[in-house]
Amino acid sequence: MREDLEKRIQTLAEWLYDSRHSVVFTGAGISTESGLPDFRGPDGLWTRRDKGLSPRPMNRPWDSVEPNSGHLAIVSLQGMGKLAFLISQNVDNLHLKSGIRPDLLAELHGNITKLRCTRCGETMAKSSGLTTCKCGGRLVSSVVNFGEPLPERDLRLSFEHSRKCDLFTVVGSSLVVTPAADMPREALRSGAKLVIINQGETPFDPQAHLRFHEKIGDVLPRTIKRLKRLMGLFE
Ligand SMILES: [Zn+2]
């Protein structure tokens, strides 16, 4: 099993090395390793969102939650030019906090630290204290509740990059919520390789070219090490 893991990590590193348009797709699983409450538990963010409820206030401030080795591995990909685009279902702001460029990121379900204008769609920091956008529109929480449309820019870019990519890596998502789950399908249709790093089952498991059931923190950092070696970069 252990040996097999090393082999799969090497394969992923090689595929990333060879990739020309690599897309990463993240879900709640990447953030549980940052100690966030269970997103799918009875009172989890996700469960509440699906019931149309807003996130329950956490017993510690959101800005005290730090990105983990999985988030940092994705930042390393960005630094090596191996991240064409990042699609996330998470609202926890940890990708931006870890240093992902906003123009390379789609936050399909919004961001807990941001407001969105109901008229023009512009987002801004909650900490700005503003209630009205420059355009005159009303600013509301950017977090998307059940039944609400997903942000147009984020959705459009996610589909564009899913169609364009040659490698689509799912990290910590069970791929059951649409339209998020449509994106790996688009990628496969375009001939991309599909990699899934998720502890639970996903409906795409039979189609995955490479599958990790291990913890993200046991896969991604080691993949980055090997990729750096392939690229001739040494730590
Ligand atoms: Zn506006």
GROMACS .gro file of C-alpha atoms and ligand atoms in nm:
model
  236
    1MET     CA    1   0.000   0.000   0.000
    2ARG     CA    2   0.276   0.237   0.106
    3GLU     CA    3   0.486   0.161  -0.199
    4ASP     CA    4   0.184   0.201  -0.417
    5LEU     CA    5   0.124   0.547  -0.268
    6GLU     CA    6   0.476   0.655  -0.356
    7LYS     CA    7   0.418   0.536  -0.710
    8ARG     CA    8   0.093   0.727  -0.744
    9ILE     CA    9   0.254   1.041  -0.601
   10GLN     CA   10   0.531   1.010  -0.859
   11THR     CA   11   0.272   0.969  -1.135
   12LEU     CA   12   0.085   1.280  -1.023
   13ALA     CA   13   0.408   1.479  -1.009
   14GLU     CA   14   0.492   1.366  -1.364
   15TRP     CA   15   0.146   1.454  -1.492
   16LEU     CA   16   0.172   1.799  -1.334
   17TYR     CA   17   0.516   1.839  -1.490
   18ASP     CA   18   0.379   1.749  -1.833
   19SER     CA   19   0.060   1.953  -1.795
   20ARG     CA   20   0.005   2.264  -1.999
   21HIS     CA   21  -0.322   2.372  -1.841
   22SER     CA   22  -0.367   2.225  -1.498
   23VAL     CA   23  -0.688   2.293  -1.306
   24VAL     CA   24  -0.737   2.216  -0.938
   25PHE     CA   25  -1.082   2.179  -0.783
   26THR     CA   26  -1.118   2.193  -0.405
   27GLY     CA   27  -1.397   2.113  -0.160
   28ALA     CA   28  -1.446   2.110   0.215
   29GLY     CA   29  -1.205   1.820   0.262
   30ILE     CA   30  -0.903   2.044   0.210
   31SER     CA   31  -1.007   2.271   0.498
   32THR     CA   32  -1.093   2.011   0.761
   33GLU     CA   33  -0.716   1.965   0.796
   34SER     CA   34  -0.709   2.331   0.911
   35GLY     CA   35  -0.930   2.233   1.202
   36LEU     CA   36  -1.247   2.382   1.062
   37PRO     CA   37  -1.565   2.224   1.198
   38ASP     CA   38  -1.701   1.933   1.001
   39PHE     CA   39  -1.865   2.087   0.699
   40ARG     CA   40  -2.104   1.800   0.646
   41GLY     CA   41  -2.192   1.719   1.007
   42PRO     CA   42  -2.543   1.789   1.138
   43ASP     CA   43  -2.453   2.152   1.201
   44GLY     CA   44  -2.182   2.186   0.937
   45LEU     CA   45  -2.155   2.483   0.704
   46TRP     CA   46  -2.253   2.268   0.412
   47THR     CA   47  -2.549   2.102   0.581
   48ARG     CA   48  -2.679   2.442   0.687
   49ARG     CA   49  -2.625   2.587   0.341
   50ASP     CA   50  -2.830   2.306   0.188
   51LYS     CA   51  -3.109   2.387   0.433
   52GLY     CA   52  -3.093   2.750   0.328
   53LEU     CA   53  -2.936   2.856   0.658
   54SER     CA   54  -2.641   3.089   0.691
   55PRO     CA   55  -2.323   2.960   0.853
   56ARG     CA   56  -2.342   2.934   1.230
   57PRO     CA   57  -2.101   3.179   1.389
   58MET     CA   58  -1.784   2.997   1.484
   59ASN     CA   59  -1.654   2.999   1.838
   60ARG     CA   60  -1.334   3.152   1.704
   61PRO     CA   61  -1.293   3.425   1.444
   62TRP     CA   62  -1.260   3.319   1.083
   63ASP     CA   63  -0.937   3.509   1.044
   64SER     CA   64  -0.775   3.287   1.308
   65VAL     CA   65  -0.814   2.985   1.079
   66GLU     CA   66  -0.492   2.922   0.889
   67PRO     CA   67  -0.426   2.751   0.555
   68ASN     CA   68  -0.273   2.402   0.587
   69SER     CA   69  -0.017   2.205   0.389
   70GLY     CA   70  -0.277   2.127   0.121
   71HIS     CA   71  -0.350   2.495   0.056
   72LEU     CA   72   0.022   2.571   0.058
   73ALA     CA   73   0.091   2.294  -0.193
   74ILE     CA   74  -0.152   2.459  -0.435
   75VAL     CA   75   0.026   2.791  -0.385
   76SER     CA   76   0.350   2.611  -0.475
   77LEU     CA   77   0.188   2.491  -0.798
   78GLN     CA   78   0.098   2.851  -0.875
   79GLY     CA   79   0.459   2.954  -0.810
   80MET     CA   80   0.588   2.689  -1.050
   81GLY     CA   81   0.346   2.788  -1.324
   82LYS     CA   82   0.154   2.462  -1.279
   83LEU     CA   83  -0.178   2.610  -1.177
   84ALA     CA   84  -0.378   2.753  -1.464
   85PHE     CA   85  -0.689   2.789  -1.252
   86LEU     CA   86  -0.830   2.695  -0.912
   87ILE     CA   87  -1.199   2.623  -0.859
   88SER     CA   88  -1.320   2.604  -0.501
   89GLN     CA   89  -1.648   2.515  -0.335
   90ASN     CA   90  -1.517   2.656  -0.007
   91VAL     CA   91  -1.621   2.987   0.145
   92ASP     CA   92  -1.349   2.995   0.411
   93ASN     CA   93  -1.109   3.238   0.235
   94LEU     CA   94  -0.815   3.003   0.297
   95HIS     CA   95  -0.701   2.995  -0.066
   96LEU     CA   96  -0.672   3.372  -0.085
   97LYS     CA   97  -0.517   3.382   0.259
   98SER     CA   98  -0.256   3.130   0.148
   99GLY     CA   99  -0.155   3.352  -0.144
  100ILE     CA  100  -0.356   3.232  -0.444
  101ARG     CA  101  -0.394   3.510  -0.701
  102PRO     CA  102  -0.758   3.627  -0.711
  103ASP     CA  103  -0.757   3.618  -1.092
  104LEU     CA  104  -0.670   3.246  -1.085
  105LEU     CA  105  -0.950   3.158  -0.842
  106ALA     CA  106  -1.322   3.090  -0.868
  107GLU     CA  107  -1.513   3.072  -0.542
  108LEU     CA  108  -1.832   2.901  -0.654
  109HIS     CA  109  -2.015   2.945  -0.326
  110GLY     CA  110  -1.879   3.284  -0.230
  111ASN     CA  111  -1.646   3.388   0.049
  112ILE     CA  112  -1.734   3.441   0.412
  113THR     CA  113  -1.511   3.748   0.435
  114LYS     CA  114  -1.662   3.921   0.132
  115LEU     CA  115  -1.971   4.111   0.033
  116ARG     CA  116  -2.120   4.105  -0.314
  117CYS     CA  117  -2.313   4.378  -0.493
  118THR     CA  118  -2.664   4.265  -0.586
  119ARG     CA  119  -2.654   4.487  -0.896
  120CYS     CA  120  -2.309   4.461  -1.060
  121GLY     CA  121  -2.166   4.152  -0.887
  122GLU     CA  122  -1.855   4.332  -0.762
  123THR     CA  123  -1.711   4.186  -0.441
  124MET     CA  124  -1.542   4.365  -0.154
  125ALA     CA  125  -1.416   4.294   0.195
  126LYS     CA  126  -1.674   4.273   0.470
  127SER     CA  127  -1.428   4.461   0.686
  128SER     CA  128  -1.478   4.767   0.463
  129GLY     CA  129  -1.800   4.828   0.656
  130LEU     CA  130  -1.972   4.943   0.335
  131THR     CA  131  -2.339   4.867   0.272
  132THR     CA  132  -2.369   5.021  -0.074
  133CYS     CA  133  -2.161   4.959  -0.387
  134LYS     CA  134  -2.012   5.238  -0.600
  135CYS     CA  135  -2.279   5.153  -0.858
  136GLY     CA  136  -2.553   5.218  -0.602
  137GLY     CA  137  -2.639   4.849  -0.560
  138ARG     CA  138  -2.688   4.686  -0.223
  139LEU     CA  139  -2.400   4.488  -0.072
  140VAL     CA  140  -2.494   4.152   0.080
  141SER     CA  141  -2.300   3.848   0.204
  142SER     CA  142  -2.125   3.684  -0.091
  143VAL     CA  143  -2.195   3.336   0.047
  144VAL     CA  144  -2.437   3.157  -0.184
  145ASN     CA  145  -2.733   2.998  -0.008
  146PHE     CA  146  -2.922   2.698  -0.134
  147GLY     CA  147  -3.132   2.782  -0.437
  148GLU     CA  148  -2.947   3.105  -0.510
  149PRO     CA  149  -2.760   3.142  -0.839
  150LEU     CA  150  -2.384   3.096  -0.833
  151PRO     CA  151  -2.167   3.401  -0.908
  152GLU     CA  152  -2.159   3.451  -1.284
  153ARG     CA  153  -1.788   3.528  -1.329
  154ASP     CA  154  -1.679   3.235  -1.113
  155LEU     CA  155  -1.910   2.989  -1.282
  156ARG     CA  156  -1.815   3.102  -1.634
  157LEU     CA  157  -1.440   3.087  -1.570
  158SER     CA  158  -1.473   2.748  -1.402
  159PHE     CA  159  -1.641   2.596  -1.706
  160GLU     CA  160  -1.399   2.764  -1.946
  161HIS     CA  161  -1.094   2.628  -1.765
  162SER     CA  162  -1.249   2.285  -1.716
  163ARG     CA  163  -1.292   2.262  -2.093
  164LYS     CA  164  -0.943   2.391  -2.162
  165CYS     CA  165  -0.748   2.181  -1.914
  166ASP     CA  166  -0.538   1.872  -1.976
  167LEU     CA  167  -0.521   1.778  -1.607
  168PHE     CA  168  -0.807   1.817  -1.358
  169THR     CA  169  -0.719   1.746  -0.995
  170VAL     CA  170  -0.998   1.716  -0.739
  171VAL     CA  171  -0.888   1.780  -0.381
  172GLY     CA  172  -1.126   1.709  -0.093
  173SER     CA  173  -1.459   1.708  -0.272
  174SER     CA  174  -1.711   1.428  -0.304
  175LEU     CA  175  -1.832   1.588  -0.632
  176VAL     CA  176  -2.200   1.543  -0.558
  177VAL     CA  177  -2.325   1.903  -0.577
  178THR     CA  178  -2.403   2.038  -0.923
  179PRO     CA  179  -2.298   2.236  -1.114
  180ALA     CA  180  -1.964   2.174  -0.945
  181ALA     CA  181  -1.990   1.808  -1.036
  182ASP     CA  182  -2.036   1.901  -1.401
  183MET     CA  183  -1.683   2.039  -1.419
  184PRO     CA  184  -1.486   1.714  -1.403
  185ARG     CA  185  -1.728   1.583  -1.666
  186GLU     CA  186  -1.641   1.875  -1.894
  187ALA     CA  187  -1.273   1.812  -1.833
  188LEU     CA  188  -1.305   1.442  -1.918
  189ARG     CA  189  -1.501   1.525  -2.231
  190SER     CA  190  -1.213   1.748  -2.340
  191GLY     CA  191  -0.969   1.461  -2.294
  192ALA     CA  192  -0.814   1.574  -1.965
  193LYS     CA  193  -0.676   1.332  -1.710
  194LEU     CA  194  -0.881   1.321  -1.391
  195VAL     CA  195  -0.710   1.287  -1.052
  196ILE     CA  196  -0.916   1.255  -0.733
  197ILE     CA  197  -0.771   1.304  -0.385
  198ASN     CA  198  -1.061   1.243  -0.146
  199GLN     CA  199  -1.108   1.014   0.150
  200GLY     CA  200  -1.469   0.928   0.066
  201GLU     CA  201  -1.620   0.782  -0.249
  202THR     CA  202  -1.714   1.002  -0.544
  203PRO     CA  203  -1.940   0.930  -0.844
  204PHE     CA  204  -1.635   0.991  -1.068
  205ASP     CA  205  -1.419   0.718  -0.913
  206PRO     CA  206  -1.466   0.476  -1.204
  207GLN     CA  207  -1.349   0.744  -1.448
  208ALA     CA  208  -1.054   0.872  -1.246
  209HIS     CA  209  -0.713   0.810  -1.404
  210LEU     CA  210  -0.549   0.832  -1.063
  211ARG     CA  211  -0.715   0.795  -0.725
  212PHE     CA  212  -0.594   0.880  -0.375
  213HIS     CA  213  -0.804   0.783  -0.071
  214GLU     CA  214  -0.528   0.910   0.156
  215LYS     CA  215  -0.526   1.237   0.347
  216ILE     CA  216  -0.452   1.543   0.138
  217GLY     CA  217  -0.167   1.635   0.372
  218ASP     CA  218  -0.007   1.296   0.300
  219VAL     CA  219  -0.029   1.340  -0.078
  220LEU     CA  220   0.008   1.698  -0.197
  221PRO     CA  221   0.319   1.818  -0.010
  222ARG     CA  222   0.511   1.509  -0.126
  223THR     CA  223   0.385   1.556  -0.479
  224ILE     CA  224   0.522   1.911  -0.474
  225LYS     CA  225   0.862   1.785  -0.355
  226ARG     CA  226   0.883   1.545  -0.646
  227LEU     CA  227   0.756   1.801  -0.893
  228LYS     CA  228   1.024   2.045  -0.780
  229ARG     CA  229   1.285   1.778  -0.840
  230LEU     CA  230   1.147   1.713  -1.190
  231MET     CA  231   1.162   2.086  -1.261
  232GLY     CA  232   1.517   2.108  -1.136
  233LEU     CA  233   1.421   2.319  -0.836
  234PHE     CA  234   1.575   2.234  -0.505
  235GLU     CA  235   1.470   2.344  -0.160
  236ZN      ZN  236  -2.231   4.732  -0.776
   0.00000   0.00000   0.00000
